[in-house]
Amino acid sequence: MALSKGDKVAVLTSGGDAPGMNAALRAVARVGAELELDMVGVEDGYAGLIAGRVVPLSIRKLDEASRRGGTFLGTARSKEFATPDGQKKARDTIAREGIRGLVVIGGNGSLAGAHTLCDAETKGGPLLVAGIPASIDNDLACTSMSIGVDTAMNTIVEACDRIFDTAAAHHRTFIVEVMGRECGYLAMTAGIAAGADAVLVREVGKTDDEIVEHVVSTMRRAYSAPSEVGDTTKKRVLVIKAEGVHIDSARLKELVDTRIKQELPGTDTRVTVLGHVVRGGTPTAFDRLLGARLGNAALRALADGRTDVMAGWVGPGVPGPPTPYDPYVVLTPLEQVLAETAKLMSGESPLAMWRKKIFQEVERILQR
Protein backbone atom coordinates (compact mmCIF):
# COMPACT_ATOMS: atom_id res chain seq x y z
CA MET A 1 0.00 0.00 0.00
CA ALA A 2 1.36 3.40 -0.99
CA LEU A 3 2.20 6.01 1.61
CA SER A 4 -0.28 8.77 2.38
CA LYS A 5 0.34 12.40 3.27
CA GLY A 6 1.37 12.68 6.90
CA ASP A 7 2.73 9.12 7.16
CA LYS A 8 5.88 8.94 9.26
CA VAL A 9 9.05 7.73 7.53
CA ALA A 10 12.26 7.14 9.48
CA VAL A 11 15.79 7.11 8.07
CA LEU A 12 18.91 5.72 9.70
CA THR A 13 22.59 5.25 8.86
CA SER A 14 24.26 2.05 9.99
CA GLY A 15 27.62 0.28 9.93
CA GLY A 16 30.78 1.99 8.74
CA ASP A 17 30.37 5.64 7.79
CA ALA A 18 30.93 6.69 4.19
CA PRO A 19 31.34 10.18 2.69
CA GLY A 20 28.08 11.07 0.98
CA MET A 21 25.78 9.58 3.61
CA ASN A 22 24.75 13.08 4.66
CA ALA A 23 23.90 13.98 1.08
CA ALA A 24 21.63 10.92 0.94
CA LEU A 25 20.02 11.91 4.25
CA ARG A 26 19.41 15.42 2.94
CA ALA A 27 17.81 14.12 -0.26
CA VAL A 28 15.53 11.71 1.62
CA ALA A 29 14.43 14.46 4.00
CA ARG A 30 13.80 17.02 1.25
CA VAL A 31 11.93 14.64 -1.05
CA GLY A 32 9.87 13.42 1.89
CA ALA A 33 8.95 16.97 2.81
CA GLU A 34 7.96 17.63 -0.81
CA LEU A 35 5.67 14.57 -0.66
CA GLU A 36 4.22 15.88 2.64
CA LEU A 37 5.49 12.96 4.68
CA ASP A 38 6.51 13.22 8.33
CA MET A 39 10.26 12.63 8.14
CA VAL A 40 12.23 11.59 11.24
CA GLY A 41 15.74 10.30 11.89
CA VAL A 42 17.03 7.47 14.06
CA GLU A 43 20.25 8.24 15.90
CA ASP A 44 23.11 5.72 15.95
CA GLY A 45 21.67 3.14 13.59
CA TYR A 46 19.93 0.03 14.85
CA ALA A 47 21.21 0.68 18.39
CA GLY A 48 19.20 3.91 18.33
CA LEU A 49 16.17 2.14 16.90
CA ILE A 50 16.28 -0.35 19.76
CA ALA A 51 16.62 2.47 22.31
CA GLY A 52 13.91 4.59 20.69
CA ARG A 53 16.14 7.53 19.78
CA VAL A 54 13.87 8.96 17.09
CA VAL A 55 14.30 12.67 16.34
CA PRO A 56 12.81 15.20 13.88
CA LEU A 57 14.90 15.84 10.76
CA SER A 58 15.95 19.45 10.26
CA ILE A 59 16.38 20.20 6.58
CA ARG A 60 18.39 23.32 7.41
CA LYS A 61 20.88 21.35 9.51
CA LEU A 62 21.09 18.68 6.84
CA ASP A 63 21.80 21.35 4.22
CA GLU A 64 24.91 22.25 6.21
CA ALA A 65 25.88 18.65 6.94
CA SER A 66 25.53 17.39 3.35
CA ARG A 67 28.92 18.76 2.33
CA ARG A 68 30.71 16.97 5.19
CA GLY A 69 31.82 13.37 5.68
CA GLY A 70 30.60 11.09 8.44
CA THR A 71 26.91 10.92 9.22
CA PHE A 72 24.69 13.57 10.80
CA LEU A 73 22.62 10.91 12.63
CA GLY A 74 25.58 8.90 13.89
CA THR A 75 26.13 5.22 13.30
CA ALA A 76 26.92 2.07 15.25
CA ARG A 77 27.24 -1.67 14.80
CA SER A 78 24.67 -3.26 17.11
CA LYS A 79 25.22 -6.83 18.27
CA GLU A 80 21.92 -6.63 20.16
CA PHE A 81 19.95 -6.06 16.97
CA ALA A 82 21.14 -9.45 15.68
CA THR A 83 19.26 -11.15 18.53
CA PRO A 84 15.51 -11.89 18.63
CA ASP A 85 15.17 -9.66 21.70
CA GLY A 86 16.92 -6.78 19.97
CA GLN A 87 14.73 -7.07 16.88
CA LYS A 88 11.61 -7.16 19.08
CA LYS A 89 12.71 -3.91 20.74
CA ALA A 90 13.25 -2.35 17.32
CA ARG A 91 9.78 -3.43 16.23
CA ASP A 92 8.34 -2.03 19.45
CA THR A 93 9.92 1.35 18.64
CA ILE A 94 8.45 1.24 15.13
CA ALA A 95 4.98 0.57 16.54
CA ARG A 96 5.25 3.07 19.38
CA GLU A 97 6.51 5.88 17.15
CA GLY A 98 3.94 5.16 14.43
CA ILE A 99 6.63 4.65 11.78
CA ARG A 100 5.18 3.57 8.44
CA GLY A 101 8.33 3.50 6.32
CA LEU A 102 12.04 3.03 6.94
CA VAL A 103 15.05 4.00 4.79
CA VAL A 104 18.36 2.37 5.74
CA ILE A 105 21.66 3.78 4.44
CA GLY A 106 24.60 1.41 4.85
CA GLY A 107 26.45 -1.70 3.73
CA ASN A 108 25.73 -5.41 3.60
CA GLY A 109 25.01 -5.92 7.31
CA SER A 110 22.84 -2.81 7.43
CA LEU A 111 20.74 -3.95 4.48
CA ALA A 112 20.42 -7.42 6.00
CA GLY A 113 18.99 -5.73 9.09
CA ALA A 114 16.54 -3.77 6.95
CA HIS A 115 15.39 -7.00 5.33
CA THR A 116 14.53 -8.52 8.73
CA LEU A 117 12.16 -5.62 9.48
CA CYS A 118 10.12 -5.67 6.27
CA ASP A 119 7.30 -7.61 7.95
CA ALA A 120 7.07 -5.40 11.05
CA GLU A 121 3.44 -4.48 11.62
CA THR A 122 2.29 -0.88 11.50
CA LYS A 123 -1.16 0.69 11.55
CA GLY A 124 -1.09 0.92 7.78
CA GLY A 125 0.14 -2.63 7.19
CA PRO A 126 3.63 -4.16 6.98
CA LEU A 127 6.48 -1.69 7.32
CA LEU A 128 7.73 -0.31 3.98
CA VAL A 129 11.52 -0.66 3.80
CA ALA A 130 14.11 0.63 1.32
CA GLY A 131 17.90 0.43 1.36
CA ILE A 132 20.59 2.75 -0.01
CA PRO A 133 24.08 1.28 -0.54
CA ALA A 134 26.86 3.12 1.29
CA SER A 135 30.23 1.41 1.61
CA ILE A 136 33.68 2.69 0.68
CA ASP A 137 34.65 -0.92 -0.15
CA ASN A 138 32.25 -1.19 -3.12
CA ASP A 139 31.48 -4.71 -1.93
CA LEU A 140 27.72 -4.69 -2.53
CA ALA A 141 26.07 -6.41 -5.47
CA CYS A 142 23.26 -4.94 -7.61
CA THR A 143 24.85 -1.48 -7.68
CA SER A 144 27.84 -0.46 -9.76
CA MET A 145 28.89 2.11 -7.15
CA SER A 146 28.17 2.58 -3.48
CA ILE A 147 28.16 5.91 -1.70
CA GLY A 148 31.65 6.79 -0.45
CA VAL A 149 33.74 4.84 -2.97
CA ASP A 150 34.66 7.82 -5.14
CA THR A 151 35.72 9.96 -2.18
CA ALA A 152 37.78 7.15 -0.66
CA MET A 153 39.52 6.52 -3.97
CA ASN A 154 40.37 10.22 -4.35
CA THR A 155 41.71 10.29 -0.79
CA ILE A 156 44.02 7.36 -1.51
CA VAL A 157 45.26 8.88 -4.76
CA GLU A 158 46.01 12.21 -3.08
CA ALA A 159 47.92 10.44 -0.30
CA CYS A 160 49.90 8.40 -2.84
CA ASP A 161 50.78 11.53 -4.81
CA ARG A 162 52.31 12.97 -1.64
CA ILE A 163 54.08 9.73 -0.81
CA PHE A 164 55.58 9.66 -4.32
CA ASP A 165 57.40 12.92 -3.57
CA THR A 166 59.19 11.64 -0.46
CA ALA A 167 59.75 8.19 -1.97
CA ALA A 168 61.58 9.66 -4.96
CA ALA A 169 63.67 11.89 -2.72
CA HIS A 170 64.94 8.92 -0.68
CA HIS A 171 65.10 6.11 -3.28
CA ARG A 172 62.45 4.27 -1.33
CA THR A 173 59.75 1.65 -1.74
CA PHE A 174 56.48 2.45 0.00
CA ILE A 175 53.91 -0.20 0.86
CA VAL A 176 50.62 1.65 1.31
CA GLU A 177 47.82 -0.31 2.96
CA VAL A 178 44.28 0.85 2.21
CA MET A 179 40.88 -0.15 3.52
CA GLY A 180 38.48 -2.45 1.70
CA ARG A 181 38.09 -5.43 4.05
CA GLU A 182 37.79 -8.51 1.82
CA CYS A 183 37.26 -6.53 -1.40
CA GLY A 184 40.21 -5.32 -3.46
CA TYR A 185 38.23 -2.93 -5.68
CA LEU A 186 39.37 0.22 -3.88
CA ALA A 187 43.05 -0.79 -3.86
CA MET A 188 43.08 -1.71 -7.54
CA THR A 189 41.23 1.31 -8.88
CA ALA A 190 43.21 3.71 -6.70
CA GLY A 191 46.42 1.94 -7.71
CA ILE A 192 45.69 2.44 -11.39
CA ALA A 193 44.76 6.09 -10.86
CA ALA A 194 47.81 6.78 -8.68
CA GLY A 195 50.26 5.07 -11.04
CA ALA A 196 51.31 2.38 -8.56
CA ASP A 197 54.00 -0.13 -9.54
CA ALA A 198 52.13 -3.05 -7.94
CA VAL A 199 48.77 -3.70 -6.31
CA LEU A 200 48.15 -6.57 -3.90
CA VAL A 201 44.57 -7.82 -3.57
CA ARG A 202 43.03 -10.88 -1.93
CA GLU A 203 41.06 -11.94 -5.00
CA VAL A 204 44.14 -12.98 -7.01
CA GLY A 205 44.81 -15.72 -4.46
CA LYS A 206 48.59 -15.44 -4.03
CA THR A 207 50.39 -17.16 -1.16
CA ASP A 208 52.51 -15.13 1.23
CA ASP A 209 55.68 -16.27 -0.55
CA GLU A 210 54.23 -15.29 -3.92
CA ILE A 211 53.30 -11.86 -2.58
CA VAL A 212 56.84 -11.29 -1.31
CA GLU A 213 58.27 -12.39 -4.66
CA HIS A 214 55.87 -10.05 -6.45
CA VAL A 215 57.10 -7.05 -4.45
CA VAL A 216 60.76 -8.03 -4.74
CA SER A 217 60.56 -8.59 -8.51
CA THR A 218 58.78 -5.23 -8.88
CA MET A 219 61.63 -3.51 -7.01
CA ARG A 220 64.24 -5.41 -9.00
CA ARG A 221 62.83 -4.29 -12.31
CA ALA A 222 62.28 -0.73 -11.16
CA TYR A 223 65.72 -0.13 -9.67
CA SER A 224 67.83 -1.97 -12.22
CA ALA A 225 66.11 -1.48 -15.59
CA PRO A 226 67.16 1.49 -17.77
CA SER A 227 64.60 4.29 -17.92
CA GLU A 228 63.17 5.50 -21.20
CA VAL A 229 63.48 9.14 -20.13
CA GLY A 230 67.22 9.24 -19.57
CA ASP A 231 67.65 8.21 -15.94
CA THR A 232 69.46 4.96 -15.20
CA THR A 233 66.87 3.72 -12.71
CA LYS A 234 63.55 4.61 -11.13
CA LYS A 235 63.81 6.55 -7.91
CA ARG A 236 60.81 5.12 -6.13
CA VAL A 237 58.40 2.17 -6.02
CA LEU A 238 54.81 2.33 -4.81
CA VAL A 239 52.97 -0.83 -3.78
CA ILE A 240 49.32 -0.56 -2.76
CA LYS A 241 48.07 -3.38 -0.53
CA ALA A 242 44.42 -4.06 0.26
CA GLU A 243 43.76 -4.78 3.92
CA GLY A 244 42.09 -8.06 2.91
CA VAL A 245 45.50 -9.47 1.90
CA HIS A 246 46.19 -11.64 4.91
CA ILE A 247 49.93 -11.08 5.30
CA ASP A 248 50.50 -8.22 7.72
CA SER A 249 52.08 -5.13 6.17
CA ALA A 250 54.87 -4.98 8.78
CA ARG A 251 55.63 -8.65 8.21
CA LEU A 252 55.63 -8.10 4.44
CA LYS A 253 58.18 -5.29 4.84
CA GLU A 254 60.37 -7.53 7.02
CA LEU A 255 60.37 -10.35 4.49
CA VAL A 256 61.01 -8.01 1.56
CA ASP A 257 63.87 -6.28 3.39
CA THR A 258 65.51 -9.64 4.03
CA ARG A 259 65.36 -10.49 0.32
CA ILE A 260 66.69 -7.16 -0.99
CA LYS A 261 69.44 -6.59 1.59
CA GLN A 262 72.19 -8.04 -0.62
CA GLU A 263 70.58 -7.65 -4.03
CA LEU A 264 69.54 -4.00 -3.83
CA PRO A 265 71.83 -2.27 -1.33
CA GLY A 266 70.98 1.34 -0.65
CA THR A 267 67.24 0.88 -1.01
CA ASP A 268 64.77 0.48 1.79
CA THR A 269 61.05 0.12 2.37
CA ARG A 270 58.49 1.99 4.41
CA VAL A 271 54.92 1.10 5.37
CA THR A 272 52.06 3.59 5.48
CA VAL A 273 48.67 2.39 6.70
CA LEU A 274 46.06 4.92 5.64
CA GLY A 275 43.38 3.28 7.79
CA HIS A 276 40.38 5.40 8.69
CA VAL A 277 41.80 8.43 6.89
CA VAL A 278 40.20 6.80 3.84
CA ARG A 279 36.74 6.96 5.45
CA GLY A 280 36.75 10.64 6.25
CA GLY A 281 36.87 13.89 4.39
CA THR A 282 34.62 16.06 2.30
CA PRO A 283 32.58 13.94 -0.16
CA THR A 284 33.31 14.45 -3.83
CA ALA A 285 30.70 15.93 -6.14
CA PHE A 286 30.02 12.46 -7.51
CA ASP A 287 29.33 11.00 -4.05
CA ARG A 288 27.03 13.92 -3.20
CA LEU A 289 25.08 13.43 -6.43
CA LEU A 290 25.03 9.65 -6.01
CA GLY A 291 23.66 9.97 -2.49
CA ALA A 292 21.06 12.49 -3.61
CA ARG A 293 19.86 10.44 -6.60
CA LEU A 294 19.72 7.12 -4.74
CA GLY A 295 17.95 8.84 -1.83
CA ASN A 296 15.40 10.40 -4.16
CA ALA A 297 14.61 7.10 -5.88
CA ALA A 298 14.46 5.11 -2.63
CA LEU A 299 12.03 7.53 -0.96
CA ARG A 300 9.79 7.81 -4.03
CA ALA A 301 9.70 4.02 -4.29
CA LEU A 302 8.47 3.81 -0.69
CA ALA A 303 5.87 6.47 -1.38
CA ASP A 304 4.56 4.34 -4.24
CA GLY A 305 4.30 1.29 -2.00
CA ARG A 306 7.50 -0.50 -3.07
CA THR A 307 9.19 -2.30 -0.19
CA ASP A 308 12.08 -4.59 0.72
CA VAL A 309 14.21 -3.12 -2.09
CA MET A 310 17.56 -1.40 -2.54
CA ALA A 311 18.15 1.54 -4.87
CA GLY A 312 21.28 0.78 -6.90
CA TRP A 313 23.33 2.66 -9.49
CA VAL A 314 23.13 1.35 -13.07
CA GLY A 315 26.27 -0.32 -14.39
CA PRO A 316 27.95 -3.65 -15.19
CA GLY A 317 26.42 -6.59 -13.36
CA VAL A 318 23.35 -4.64 -12.25
CA PRO A 319 20.21 -6.36 -13.59
CA GLY A 320 16.73 -4.94 -13.84
CA PRO A 321 15.06 -2.03 -15.60
CA PRO A 322 15.68 1.58 -14.53
CA THR A 323 13.20 3.18 -12.16
CA PRO A 324 10.64 5.73 -13.35
CA TYR A 325 12.25 8.17 -10.90
CA ASP A 326 15.77 8.09 -12.36
CA PRO A 327 17.09 6.30 -15.47
CA TYR A 328 20.37 5.53 -13.69
CA VAL A 329 18.78 3.85 -10.67
CA VAL A 330 17.40 0.32 -10.41
CA LEU A 331 15.39 -1.25 -7.60
CA THR A 332 16.43 -4.75 -6.55
CA PRO A 333 14.76 -6.92 -3.87
CA LEU A 334 16.90 -6.93 -0.74
CA GLU A 335 16.87 -10.73 -0.62
CA GLN A 336 18.46 -10.79 -4.08
CA VAL A 337 20.98 -8.09 -3.11
CA LEU A 338 22.11 -10.11 -0.09
CA ALA A 339 22.36 -13.36 -2.07
CA GLU A 340 24.33 -11.76 -4.90
CA THR A 341 26.60 -9.96 -2.44
CA ALA A 342 27.44 -13.29 -0.79
CA LYS A 343 28.38 -14.68 -4.22
CA LEU A 344 30.44 -11.58 -4.98
CA MET A 345 32.47 -11.94 -1.79
CA SER A 346 32.98 -15.69 -2.28
CA GLY A 347 34.14 -15.12 -5.86
CA GLU A 348 31.26 -17.06 -7.41
CA SER A 349 29.33 -14.30 -9.18
CA PRO A 350 30.05 -13.27 -12.79
CA LEU A 351 31.10 -9.83 -11.52
CA ALA A 352 33.55 -11.39 -9.05
CA MET A 353 35.03 -13.56 -11.80
CA TRP A 354 35.36 -10.55 -14.09
CA ARG A 355 37.06 -8.52 -11.36
CA LYS A 356 39.56 -11.33 -10.71
CA LYS A 357 40.36 -11.51 -14.43
CA ILE A 358 40.85 -7.75 -14.63
CA PHE A 359 42.98 -7.72 -11.46
CA GLN A 360 45.26 -10.35 -13.00
CA GLU A 361 45.50 -8.44 -16.29
CA VAL A 362 46.26 -5.17 -14.53
CA GLU A 363 48.92 -6.87 -12.41
CA ARG A 364 50.80 -7.88 -15.53
CA ILE A 365 50.41 -4.44 -17.11
CA LEU A 366 51.74 -2.66 -14.01
CA GLN A 367 54.84 -4.89 -14.07
CA ARG A 368 55.97 -3.53 -17.43
Short mmCIF file of C-alpha atoms in Angstrom, two decimals, residues 35-260:
data_model
loop_
_atom_site.label_atom_id
_atom_site.label_comp_id
_atom_site.label_asym_id
_atom_site.label_seq_id
_atom_site.Cartn_x
_atom_site.Cartn_y
_atom_site.Cartn_z
CA LEU A 35 5.67 14.57 -0.66
CA GLU A 36 4.22 15.88 2.64
CA LEU A 37 5.49 12.96 4.68
CA ASP A 38 6.51 13.22 8.33
CA MET A 39 10.26 12.63 8.14
CA VAL A 40 12.23 11.59 11.24
CA GLY A 41 15.74 10.30 11.89
CA VAL A 42 17.03 7.47 14.06
CA GLU A 43 20.25 8.24 15.90
CA ASP A 44 23.11 5.72 15.95
CA GLY A 45 21.67 3.14 13.59
CA TYR A 46 19.93 0.03 14.85
CA ALA A 47 21.21 0.68 18.39
CA GLY A 48 19.20 3.91 18.33
CA LEU A 49 16.17 2.14 16.90
CA ILE A 50 16.28 -0.35 19.76
CA ALA A 51 16.62 2.47 22.31
CA GLY A 52 13.91 4.59 20.69
CA ARG A 53 16.14 7.53 19.78
CA VAL A 54 13.87 8.96 17.09
CA VAL A 55 14.30 12.67 16.34
CA PRO A 56 12.81 15.20 13.88
CA LEU A 57 14.90 15.84 10.76
CA SER A 58 15.95 19.45 10.26
CA ILE A 59 16.38 20.20 6.58
CA ARG A 60 18.39 23.32 7.41
CA LYS A 61 20.88 21.35 9.51
CA LEU A 62 21.09 18.68 6.84
CA ASP A 63 21.80 21.35 4.22
CA GLU A 64 24.91 22.25 6.21
CA ALA A 65 25.88 18.65 6.94
CA SER A 66 25.53 17.39 3.35
CA ARG A 67 28.92 18.76 2.33
CA ARG A 68 30.71 16.97 5.19
CA GLY A 69 31.82 13.37 5.68
CA GLY A 70 30.60 11.09 8.44
CA THR A 71 26.91 10.92 9.22
CA PHE A 72 24.69 13.57 10.80
CA LEU A 73 22.62 10.91 12.63
CA GLY A 74 25.58 8.90 13.89
CA THR A 75 26.13 5.22 13.30
CA ALA A 76 26.92 2.07 15.25
CA ARG A 77 27.24 -1.67 14.80
CA SER A 78 24.67 -3.26 17.11
CA LYS A 79 25.22 -6.83 18.27
CA GLU A 80 21.92 -6.63 20.16
CA PHE A 81 19.95 -6.06 16.97
CA ALA A 82 21.14 -9.45 15.68
CA THR A 83 19.26 -11.15 18.53
CA PRO A 84 15.51 -11.89 18.63
CA ASP A 85 15.17 -9.66 21.70
CA GLY A 86 16.92 -6.78 19.97
CA GLN A 87 14.73 -7.07 16.88
CA LYS A 88 11.61 -7.16 19.08
CA LYS A 89 12.71 -3.91 20.74
CA ALA A 90 13.25 -2.35 17.32
CA ARG A 91 9.78 -3.43 16.23
CA ASP A 92 8.34 -2.03 19.45
CA THR A 93 9.92 1.35 18.64
CA ILE A 94 8.45 1.24 15.13
CA ALA A 95 4.98 0.57 16.54
CA ARG A 96 5.25 3.07 19.38
CA GLU A 97 6.51 5.88 17.15
CA GLY A 98 3.94 5.16 14.43
CA ILE A 99 6.63 4.65 11.78
CA ARG A 100 5.18 3.57 8.44
CA GLY A 101 8.33 3.50 6.32
CA LEU A 102 12.04 3.03 6.94
CA VAL A 103 15.05 4.00 4.79
CA VAL A 104 18.36 2.37 5.74
CA ILE A 105 21.66 3.78 4.44
CA GLY A 106 24.60 1.41 4.85
CA GLY A 107 26.45 -1.70 3.73
CA ASN A 108 25.73 -5.41 3.60
CA GLY A 109 25.01 -5.92 7.31
CA SER A 110 22.84 -2.81 7.43
CA LEU A 111 20.74 -3.95 4.48
CA ALA A 112 20.42 -7.42 6.00
CA GLY A 113 18.99 -5.73 9.09
CA ALA A 114 16.54 -3.77 6.95
CA HIS A 115 15.39 -7.00 5.33
CA THR A 116 14.53 -8.52 8.73
CA LEU A 117 12.16 -5.62 9.48
CA CYS A 118 10.12 -5.67 6.27
CA ASP A 119 7.30 -7.61 7.95
CA ALA A 120 7.07 -5.40 11.05
CA GLU A 121 3.44 -4.48 11.62
CA THR A 122 2.29 -0.88 11.50
CA LYS A 123 -1.16 0.69 11.55
CA GLY A 124 -1.09 0.92 7.78
CA GLY A 125 0.14 -2.63 7.19
CA PRO A 126 3.63 -4.16 6.98
CA LEU A 127 6.48 -1.69 7.32
CA LEU A 128 7.73 -0.31 3.98
CA VAL A 129 11.52 -0.66 3.80
CA ALA A 130 14.11 0.63 1.32
CA GLY A 131 17.90 0.43 1.36
CA ILE A 132 20.59 2.75 -0.01
CA PRO A 133 24.08 1.28 -0.54
CA ALA A 134 26.86 3.12 1.29
CA SER A 135 30.23 1.41 1.61
CA ILE A 136 33.68 2.69 0.68
CA ASP A 137 34.65 -0.92 -0.15
CA ASN A 138 32.25 -1.19 -3.12
CA ASP A 139 31.48 -4.71 -1.93
CA LEU A 140 27.72 -4.69 -2.53
CA ALA A 141 26.07 -6.41 -5.47
CA CYS A 142 23.26 -4.94 -7.61
CA THR A 143 24.85 -1.48 -7.68
CA SER A 144 27.84 -0.46 -9.76
CA MET A 145 28.89 2.11 -7.15
CA SER A 146 28.17 2.58 -3.48
CA ILE A 147 28.16 5.91 -1.70
CA GLY A 148 31.65 6.79 -0.45
CA VAL A 149 33.74 4.84 -2.97
CA ASP A 150 34.66 7.82 -5.14
CA THR A 151 35.72 9.96 -2.18
CA ALA A 152 37.78 7.15 -0.66
CA MET A 153 39.52 6.52 -3.97
CA ASN A 154 40.37 10.22 -4.35
CA THR A 155 41.71 10.29 -0.79
CA ILE A 156 44.02 7.36 -1.51
CA VAL A 157 45.26 8.88 -4.76
CA GLU A 158 46.01 12.21 -3.08
CA ALA A 159 47.92 10.44 -0.30
CA CYS A 160 49.90 8.40 -2.84
CA ASP A 161 50.78 11.53 -4.81
CA ARG A 162 52.31 12.97 -1.64
CA ILE A 163 54.08 9.73 -0.81
CA PHE A 164 55.58 9.66 -4.32
CA ASP A 165 57.40 12.92 -3.57
CA THR A 166 59.19 11.64 -0.46
CA ALA A 167 59.75 8.19 -1.97
CA ALA A 168 61.58 9.66 -4.96
CA ALA A 169 63.67 11.89 -2.72
CA HIS A 170 64.94 8.92 -0.68
CA HIS A 171 65.10 6.11 -3.28
CA ARG A 172 62.45 4.27 -1.33
CA THR A 173 59.75 1.65 -1.74
CA PHE A 174 56.48 2.45 0.00
CA ILE A 175 53.91 -0.20 0.86
CA VAL A 176 50.62 1.65 1.31
CA GLU A 177 47.82 -0.31 2.96
CA VAL A 178 44.28 0.85 2.21
CA MET A 179 40.88 -0.15 3.52
CA GLY A 180 38.48 -2.45 1.70
CA ARG A 181 38.09 -5.43 4.05
CA GLU A 182 37.79 -8.51 1.82
CA CYS A 183 37.26 -6.53 -1.40
CA GLY A 184 40.21 -5.32 -3.46
CA TYR A 185 38.23 -2.93 -5.68
CA LEU A 186 39.37 0.22 -3.88
CA ALA A 187 43.05 -0.79 -3.86
CA MET A 188 43.08 -1.71 -7.54
CA THR A 189 41.23 1.31 -8.88
CA ALA A 190 43.21 3.71 -6.70
CA GLY A 191 46.42 1.94 -7.71
CA ILE A 192 45.69 2.44 -11.39
CA ALA A 193 44.76 6.09 -10.86
CA ALA A 194 47.81 6.78 -8.68
CA GLY A 195 50.26 5.07 -11.04
CA ALA A 196 51.31 2.38 -8.56
CA ASP A 197 54.00 -0.13 -9.54
CA ALA A 198 52.13 -3.05 -7.94
CA VAL A 199 48.77 -3.70 -6.31
CA LEU A 200 48.15 -6.57 -3.90
CA VAL A 201 44.57 -7.82 -3.57
CA ARG A 202 43.03 -10.88 -1.93
CA GLU A 203 41.06 -11.94 -5.00
CA VAL A 204 44.14 -12.98 -7.01
CA GLY A 205 44.81 -15.72 -4.46
CA LYS A 206 48.59 -15.44 -4.03
CA THR A 207 50.39 -17.16 -1.16
CA ASP A 208 52.51 -15.13 1.23
CA ASP A 209 55.68 -16.27 -0.55
CA GLU A 210 54.23 -15.29 -3.92
CA ILE A 211 53.30 -11.86 -2.58
CA VAL A 212 56.84 -11.29 -1.31
CA GLU A 213 58.27 -12.39 -4.66
CA HIS A 214 55.87 -10.05 -6.45
CA VAL A 215 57.10 -7.05 -4.45
CA VAL A 216 60.76 -8.03 -4.74
CA SER A 217 60.56 -8.59 -8.51
CA THR A 218 58.78 -5.23 -8.88
CA MET A 219 61.63 -3.51 -7.01
CA ARG A 220 64.24 -5.41 -9.00
CA ARG A 221 62.83 -4.29 -12.31
CA ALA A 222 62.28 -0.73 -11.16
CA TYR A 223 65.72 -0.13 -9.67
CA SER A 224 67.83 -1.97 -12.22
CA ALA A 225 66.11 -1.48 -15.59
CA PRO A 226 67.16 1.49 -17.77
CA SER A 227 64.60 4.29 -17.92
CA GLU A 228 63.17 5.50 -21.20
CA VAL A 229 63.48 9.14 -20.13
CA GLY A 230 67.22 9.24 -19.57
CA ASP A 231 67.65 8.21 -15.94
CA THR A 232 69.46 4.96 -15.20
CA THR A 233 66.87 3.72 -12.71
CA LYS A 234 63.55 4.61 -11.13
CA LYS A 235 63.81 6.55 -7.91
CA ARG A 236 60.81 5.12 -6.13
CA VAL A 237 58.40 2.17 -6.02
CA LEU A 238 54.81 2.33 -4.81
CA VAL A 239 52.97 -0.83 -3.78
CA ILE A 240 49.32 -0.56 -2.76
CA LYS A 241 48.07 -3.38 -0.53
CA ALA A 242 44.42 -4.06 0.26
CA GLU A 243 43.76 -4.78 3.92
CA GLY A 244 42.09 -8.06 2.91
CA VAL A 245 45.50 -9.47 1.90
CA HIS A 246 46.19 -11.64 4.91
CA ILE A 247 49.93 -11.08 5.30
CA ASP A 248 50.50 -8.22 7.72
CA SER A 249 52.08 -5.13 6.17
CA ALA A 250 54.87 -4.98 8.78
CA ARG A 251 55.63 -8.65 8.21
CA LEU A 252 55.63 -8.10 4.44
CA LYS A 253 58.18 -5.29 4.84
CA GLU A 254 60.37 -7.53 7.02
CA LEU A 255 60.37 -10.35 4.49
CA VAL A 256 61.01 -8.01 1.56
CA ASP A 257 63.87 -6.28 3.39
CA THR A 258 65.51 -9.64 4.03
CA ARG A 259 65.36 -10.49 0.32
CA ILE A 260 66.69 -7.16 -0.99
#
